[in-house]
Structure formats: structure tokens, C-alpha cells
Amino acid sequence: MSIELRHLRCFLAIAEESSLTRAAARLHLTQPAVSRTLAALEQHLGARLVERSTHHLALTAEGRAFRDRAAAALAAFEDAVDPARLRHRPLRLGHAWSAFGPYTTPLLRRWQREHPDTPLELLRVDDRTAGLARGEVDAALLRGPVDAPGLVTEELTTESRVAALPADSPLAGRSRLTLGELTGETVVLNTVSGTTTLALWPPAARPAAALTVANTDDWLTAIAAGRGIGVSSASTAALHPHPGVAYRPLPDAPALPVVLAWRDAFPHPATAALVAMARDIVGGA
């Protein structure tokens, strides 16, 4: 059998809804039809994509890997046949937080001047690859190591790290801090799109506890509420000020790479121009 777009749409609906019944309702199909489509796709791939039981449905490891490829393929197809995008297809630039730091505005302004026929859309997506692996954007500004398959990356610059503290914390009275001074605190970790993990500290000197959140907004809220401290890049302090959060330099923490990433297969035609401009803006700063 041959795989068609309906197989991809069906699988992605199942993955997003975590339910055959809800996926069927979303696609305006019967549940048996959705089950047959999924079974045909799994047979073609020779892999089980979804673990299903009476009360539980979850993607397998193969299903999670295929979800990203299916989303990218479907997005590429829909872009290709969308008449509105044929002439002036926007370049969608994703980021999980802080975009390009202090270079964000210069990049957007210069792009508008030099490439007026190709709009540059800056999109925040709470995801480790800022939606790039799922095909939601064409390129992404990311921080830290990027190991998702099928992506090309170029390091543009590095950023120092800062500690984020409740504004009334005794540590906020210090002009700078060390990682060791944070070990007695609960650390707030953004496990969806953030780069900080407990591995930032030596094994024998890690924070006492961790609190996980899913995005930058919840990260800031938790810190302002006194539930813990955080560590992020210096751009976070500049682009995400919060009255309840004090940022202090962490000079002993390793610098964080800032990279531009894009998909190796079928990149946006303006990708090379974006890479060159971003590199030039950093070099001329």
C-alpha cells in the first residue's frame, strides 16, 4: 500500500488528542476508520506507533520520532500548495524565549528594509526546538546544545548566565552569585523549552530540590512567588523583566550558545539570507 496525507493527518490527530474517539470526532470520521488508518500506517512502517488500551493511549518511542517527521512533511506540503504563499511566503522564525536577545530588534528592522517581499514572522513556541522539529516554523533561534535529528545549526554567539531570584530573597542583595551559593535552594526548571538542568551543578553540590514548569511565564511566576530560584541566559533579564524577580550575574556558570537552526531537508528559500544577516549583525555589534 502507499501512504497518503490522510494517514499523516490521522496519526497527528491521534497524537495531539491522545484519544481515538476525539481524533475521530476532529477528523469527522468513525472510530473504526481511524483505527484502520492507524493500523495501515503502522503496517507500512513496520513499527507500532501507539500503545493503546481500554483506559490509556500513548505514543511509543517510534511514534514520538515519527510524529516530528510527519508534522514537518505535512507542513511542507501545505505550504507548497497554499496559493497565498506562492508569491510572498513568510519566513517563520521560532524561539522558545528571549528570541535573539539584544539583536532581535536590529534583525527585524534590517530584514524588513532589505527583504520587504518576504515577511519575517517571529513566533514563540514553547518547545525545545521552538516548533522547528514539528514543522511549525522554518528556522529557530535556540540556546544550548541542539541534538534533534534532521536539523542544521550555526552558533551565532554566546550569552552569560544569570540567577533569577525572588525580589525579596536575601540573595538578591548580592551584586553577583556563584552556583555554589544556590545549592541550598529549590531550583525552578523549565523542562519543556529551557536549557538549565541539575547537571549544571557538580553532582555533590546540586540544589536541594527542583520544581518543574512548562514555559517561561510559569517559570517567572514560580520564582516571583518565592517557590524557588532559576538560572537562565542574560537575555532573559533584559527581555523578561518582572517586578517580583531579581536577576544577578553567575560568572562561574558556563556560557550558553545561541544558535540558529533550520531543517536540512527543504529549507525556506530565504534561510541562507537569514543566516548571513544574523551572523553579520552579531559581528558588527
Short mmCIF file of N, CA, C and O in Angstrom, two decimals, residues 144-216:
data_model
loop_
_atom_site.label_atom_id
_atom_site.label_comp_id
_atom_site.label_asym_id
_atom_site.label_seq_id
_atom_site.Cartn_x
_atom_site.Cartn_y
_atom_site.Cartn_z
N GLY A 144 21.73 26.64 23.89
CA GLY A 144 22.21 25.36 24.38
C GLY A 144 22.37 24.36 23.25
O GLY A 144 22.13 24.66 22.07
N PRO A 145 22.79 23.14 23.57
CA PRO A 145 23.01 22.12 22.54
C PRO A 145 21.70 21.70 21.89
O PRO A 145 20.66 21.63 22.55
N VAL A 146 21.74 21.45 20.60
CA VAL A 146 20.57 21.01 19.84
C VAL A 146 20.91 19.70 19.18
O VAL A 146 21.83 19.63 18.35
N ASP A 147 20.21 18.63 19.56
CA ASP A 147 20.54 17.31 19.04
C ASP A 147 19.38 16.65 18.31
O ASP A 147 19.40 15.45 18.05
N ALA A 148 18.36 17.42 17.93
CA ALA A 148 17.24 16.84 17.20
C ALA A 148 17.70 16.42 15.81
O ALA A 148 18.43 17.16 15.14
N PRO A 149 17.28 15.26 15.33
CA PRO A 149 17.73 14.79 14.01
C PRO A 149 17.17 15.66 12.89
O PRO A 149 16.07 16.23 13.00
N GLY A 150 17.93 15.78 11.81
CA GLY A 150 17.46 16.48 10.63
C GLY A 150 17.61 17.98 10.67
O GLY A 150 17.12 18.68 9.77
N LEU A 151 18.28 18.52 11.71
CA LEU A 151 18.44 19.96 11.83
C LEU A 151 19.89 20.36 11.59
O LEU A 151 20.81 19.66 11.96
N VAL A 152 20.05 21.52 10.96
CA VAL A 152 21.36 22.13 10.77
C VAL A 152 21.45 23.32 11.71
O VAL A 152 20.48 24.06 11.87
N THR A 153 22.58 23.50 12.37
CA THR A 153 22.72 24.61 13.32
C THR A 153 23.99 25.40 13.04
O THR A 153 24.97 24.87 12.54
N GLU A 154 23.92 26.67 13.38
CA GLU A 154 25.10 27.53 13.33
C GLU A 154 25.13 28.37 14.60
O GLU A 154 24.16 29.08 14.90
N GLU A 155 26.23 28.27 15.34
CA GLU A 155 26.36 29.07 16.54
C GLU A 155 26.66 30.51 16.15
O GLU A 155 27.59 30.79 15.40
N LEU A 156 25.84 31.43 16.68
CA LEU A 156 25.99 32.84 16.35
C LEU A 156 26.74 33.62 17.42
O LEU A 156 27.50 34.53 17.12
N THR A 157 26.50 33.27 18.67
CA THR A 157 27.13 33.99 19.77
C THR A 157 26.95 33.16 21.03
O THR A 157 26.42 32.04 20.99
N THR A 158 27.42 33.67 22.15
CA THR A 158 27.18 33.04 23.44
C THR A 158 26.65 34.08 24.41
O THR A 158 26.87 35.29 24.21
N GLU A 159 25.95 33.63 25.42
CA GLU A 159 25.42 34.53 26.44
C GLU A 159 25.85 34.04 27.83
O GLU A 159 25.89 32.83 28.08
N SER A 160 26.16 34.98 28.68
CA SER A 160 26.45 34.62 30.06
C SER A 160 25.14 34.22 30.75
O SER A 160 24.05 34.48 30.24
N ARG A 161 25.28 33.61 31.91
CA ARG A 161 24.10 33.16 32.64
C ARG A 161 23.85 34.04 33.86
O ARG A 161 24.77 34.66 34.40
N VAL A 162 22.58 34.07 34.25
CA VAL A 162 22.18 34.84 35.43
C VAL A 162 21.33 33.96 36.33
O VAL A 162 20.70 33.00 35.88
N ALA A 163 21.34 34.30 37.61
CA ALA A 163 20.42 33.68 38.56
C ALA A 163 19.18 34.56 38.63
O ALA A 163 19.26 35.78 38.59
N ALA A 164 18.02 33.93 38.69
CA ALA A 164 16.75 34.64 38.86
C ALA A 164 16.22 34.31 40.25
O ALA A 164 16.02 33.14 40.60
N LEU A 165 16.01 35.35 41.07
CA LEU A 165 15.67 35.16 42.48
C LEU A 165 14.38 35.90 42.81
O LEU A 165 14.06 36.93 42.19
N PRO A 166 13.65 35.44 43.82
CA PRO A 166 12.56 36.26 44.33
C PRO A 166 13.12 37.62 44.75
O PRO A 166 14.21 37.69 45.34
N ALA A 167 12.43 38.69 44.43
CA ALA A 167 12.95 40.03 44.70
C ALA A 167 13.24 40.26 46.18
O ALA A 167 14.12 41.06 46.52
N ASP A 168 12.55 39.54 47.06
CA ASP A 168 12.77 39.73 48.49
C ASP A 168 13.71 38.67 49.08
O ASP A 168 13.86 38.56 50.30
N SER A 169 14.37 37.90 48.24
CA SER A 169 15.32 36.90 48.73
C SER A 169 16.56 37.59 49.30
O SER A 169 17.03 38.59 48.75
N PRO A 170 17.12 37.06 50.39
CA PRO A 170 18.38 37.63 50.90
C PRO A 170 19.49 37.63 49.85
O PRO A 170 20.34 38.52 49.84
N LEU A 171 19.48 36.64 48.95
CA LEU A 171 20.50 36.58 47.92
C LEU A 171 20.39 37.72 46.92
O LEU A 171 21.36 38.05 46.23
N ALA A 172 19.20 38.33 46.81
CA ALA A 172 19.02 39.43 45.86
C ALA A 172 19.82 40.66 46.27
O ALA A 172 20.02 41.57 45.47
N GLY A 173 20.29 40.69 47.51
CA GLY A 173 21.10 41.81 47.96
C GLY A 173 22.54 41.74 47.48
O GLY A 173 23.30 42.70 47.65
N ARG A 174 22.93 40.61 46.89
CA ARG A 174 24.29 40.44 46.37
C ARG A 174 24.39 41.00 44.96
O ARG A 174 23.45 40.96 44.18
N SER A 175 25.55 41.51 44.58
CA SER A 175 25.73 42.04 43.23
C SER A 175 25.97 40.93 42.22
O SER A 175 25.68 41.07 41.04
N ARG A 176 26.49 39.79 42.68
CA ARG A 176 26.69 38.62 41.83
C ARG A 176 26.68 37.39 42.71
O ARG A 176 26.86 37.47 43.93
N LEU A 177 26.50 36.23 42.09
CA LEU A 177 26.39 34.99 42.84
C LEU A 177 27.23 33.91 42.17
O LEU A 177 27.69 34.06 41.03
N THR A 178 27.40 32.80 42.89
CA THR A 178 28.04 31.62 42.32
C THR A 178 27.05 30.47 42.34
O THR A 178 26.05 30.49 43.09
N LEU A 179 27.30 29.46 41.54
CA LEU A 179 26.43 28.29 41.54
C LEU A 179 26.39 27.65 42.91
O LEU A 179 25.34 27.17 43.36
N GLY A 180 27.52 27.65 43.61
CA GLY A 180 27.56 27.04 44.93
C GLY A 180 26.64 27.71 45.93
O GLY A 180 26.13 27.06 46.85
N GLU A 181 26.40 29.00 45.76
CA GLU A 181 25.53 29.72 46.69
C GLU A 181 24.05 29.41 46.46
O GLU A 181 23.20 29.81 47.25
N LEU A 182 23.75 28.68 45.40
CA LEU A 182 22.36 28.33 45.10
C LEU A 182 22.01 26.91 45.51
O LEU A 182 20.86 26.49 45.35
N THR A 183 22.97 26.16 46.04
CA THR A 183 22.74 24.74 46.29
C THR A 183 21.72 24.48 47.39
O THR A 183 21.11 23.42 47.43
N GLY A 184 21.51 25.43 48.27
CA GLY A 184 20.53 25.21 49.33
C GLY A 184 19.12 25.60 48.93
O GLY A 184 18.19 25.52 49.74
N GLU A 185 18.94 26.02 47.67
CA GLU A 185 17.65 26.49 47.20
C GLU A 185 16.93 25.43 46.37
O GLU A 185 17.53 24.49 45.87
N THR A 186 15.62 25.61 46.23
CA THR A 186 14.86 24.85 45.24
C THR A 186 15.02 25.54 43.90
O THR A 186 14.86 26.76 43.80
N VAL A 187 15.39 24.79 42.87
CA VAL A 187 15.59 25.39 41.56
C VAL A 187 14.38 25.11 40.68
O VAL A 187 13.85 24.00 40.66
N VAL A 188 13.89 26.15 40.02
CA VAL A 188 12.74 26.02 39.11
C VAL A 188 13.27 25.71 37.72
O VAL A 188 14.07 26.48 37.17
N LEU A 189 12.84 24.59 37.13
CA LEU A 189 13.34 24.13 35.84
C LEU A 189 12.23 24.11 34.81
O LEU A 189 11.17 23.51 35.04
N ASN A 190 12.45 24.78 33.69
CA ASN A 190 11.53 24.70 32.55
C ASN A 190 11.94 23.48 31.73
O ASN A 190 12.90 23.55 30.95
N THR A 191 11.24 22.38 31.91
CA THR A 191 11.65 21.12 31.29
C THR A 191 11.16 20.99 29.85
O THR A 191 11.51 20.03 29.17
N VAL A 192 10.34 21.92 29.38
CA VAL A 192 9.81 21.84 28.01
C VAL A 192 10.70 22.60 27.04
O VAL A 192 11.08 22.08 26.00
N SER A 193 11.03 23.85 27.36
CA SER A 193 11.81 24.66 26.42
C SER A 193 13.08 25.22 27.02
O SER A 193 13.88 25.86 26.32
N GLY A 194 13.32 25.02 28.31
CA GLY A 194 14.51 25.58 28.95
C GLY A 194 15.75 24.74 28.71
O GLY A 194 15.69 23.63 28.17
N THR A 195 16.88 25.29 29.11
CA THR A 195 18.16 24.60 28.93
C THR A 195 18.83 24.23 30.25
O THR A 195 19.75 23.42 30.28
N THR A 196 18.38 24.83 31.35
CA THR A 196 19.00 24.55 32.65
C THR A 196 18.51 23.22 33.20
O THR A 196 17.31 22.96 33.23
N THR A 197 19.44 22.39 33.64
CA THR A 197 19.11 21.15 34.34
C THR A 197 20.00 21.06 35.58
O THR A 197 20.92 21.87 35.77
N LEU A 198 19.74 20.09 36.42
CA LEU A 198 20.56 19.91 37.61
C LEU A 198 22.01 19.57 37.26
O LEU A 198 22.91 19.74 38.09
N ALA A 199 22.24 19.12 36.02
CA ALA A 199 23.61 18.79 35.60
C ALA A 199 24.50 20.03 35.50
O ALA A 199 25.71 19.91 35.34
N LEU A 200 23.91 21.23 35.60
CA LEU A 200 24.72 22.45 35.60
C LEU A 200 25.61 22.50 36.84
O LEU A 200 26.68 23.12 36.82
N TRP A 201 25.18 21.85 37.92
CA TRP A 201 25.95 21.83 39.17
C TRP A 201 26.75 20.53 39.27
O TRP A 201 26.34 19.50 38.73
N PRO A 202 27.86 20.53 39.97
CA PRO A 202 28.58 19.28 40.23
C PRO A 202 27.68 18.31 41.00
O PRO A 202 26.82 18.74 41.79
N PRO A 203 27.84 17.01 40.79
CA PRO A 203 26.96 16.03 41.45
C PRO A 203 26.89 16.18 42.96
O PRO A 203 25.82 15.97 43.55
N ALA A 204 27.97 16.57 43.59
CA ALA A 204 27.97 16.66 45.05
C ALA A 204 27.46 18.00 45.57
O ALA A 204 27.38 18.19 46.78
N ALA A 205 27.12 18.90 44.65
CA ALA A 205 26.73 20.25 45.11
C ALA A 205 25.52 20.75 44.34
O ALA A 205 25.47 21.90 43.91
N ARG A 206 24.55 19.88 44.16
CA ARG A 206 23.35 20.26 43.41
C ARG A 206 22.30 20.84 44.35
O ARG A 206 22.30 20.56 45.56
N PRO A 207 21.38 21.67 43.82
CA PRO A 207 20.33 22.25 44.67
C PRO A 207 19.54 21.18 45.41
O PRO A 207 19.42 20.03 44.96
N ALA A 208 18.96 21.60 46.52
CA ALA A 208 18.29 20.65 47.41
C ALA A 208 17.07 20.02 46.76
O ALA A 208 16.74 18.86 47.02
N ALA A 209 16.36 20.76 45.90
CA ALA A 209 15.13 20.25 45.30
C ALA A 209 14.89 20.97 43.99
O ALA A 209 15.50 22.00 43.70
N ALA A 210 13.98 20.42 43.19
CA ALA A 210 13.65 21.03 41.90
C ALA A 210 12.14 21.10 41.74
O ALA A 210 11.40 20.23 42.20
N LEU A 211 11.69 22.17 41.08
CA LEU A 211 10.28 22.36 40.74
C LEU A 211 10.22 22.52 39.23
O LEU A 211 10.91 23.36 38.67
N THR A 212 9.42 21.71 38.54
CA THR A 212 9.37 21.76 37.08
C THR A 212 8.17 22.56 36.61
O THR A 212 7.08 22.47 37.18
N VAL A 213 8.39 23.34 35.55
CA VAL A 213 7.33 24.11 34.90
C VAL A 213 7.45 23.89 33.39
O VAL A 213 8.40 23.25 32.92
N ALA A 214 6.50 24.45 32.62
CA ALA A 214 6.45 24.13 31.19
C ALA A 214 6.74 25.31 30.27
O ALA A 214 6.81 25.12 29.06
N ASN A 215 6.91 26.52 30.81
CA ASN A 215 7.19 27.65 29.93
C ASN A 215 7.80 28.79 30.74
O ASN A 215 7.82 28.75 31.99
N THR A 216 8.24 29.83 30.05
CA THR A 216 8.91 30.95 30.70
C THR A 216 7.97 31.71 31.63
O THR A 216 8.39 32.16 32.71
#
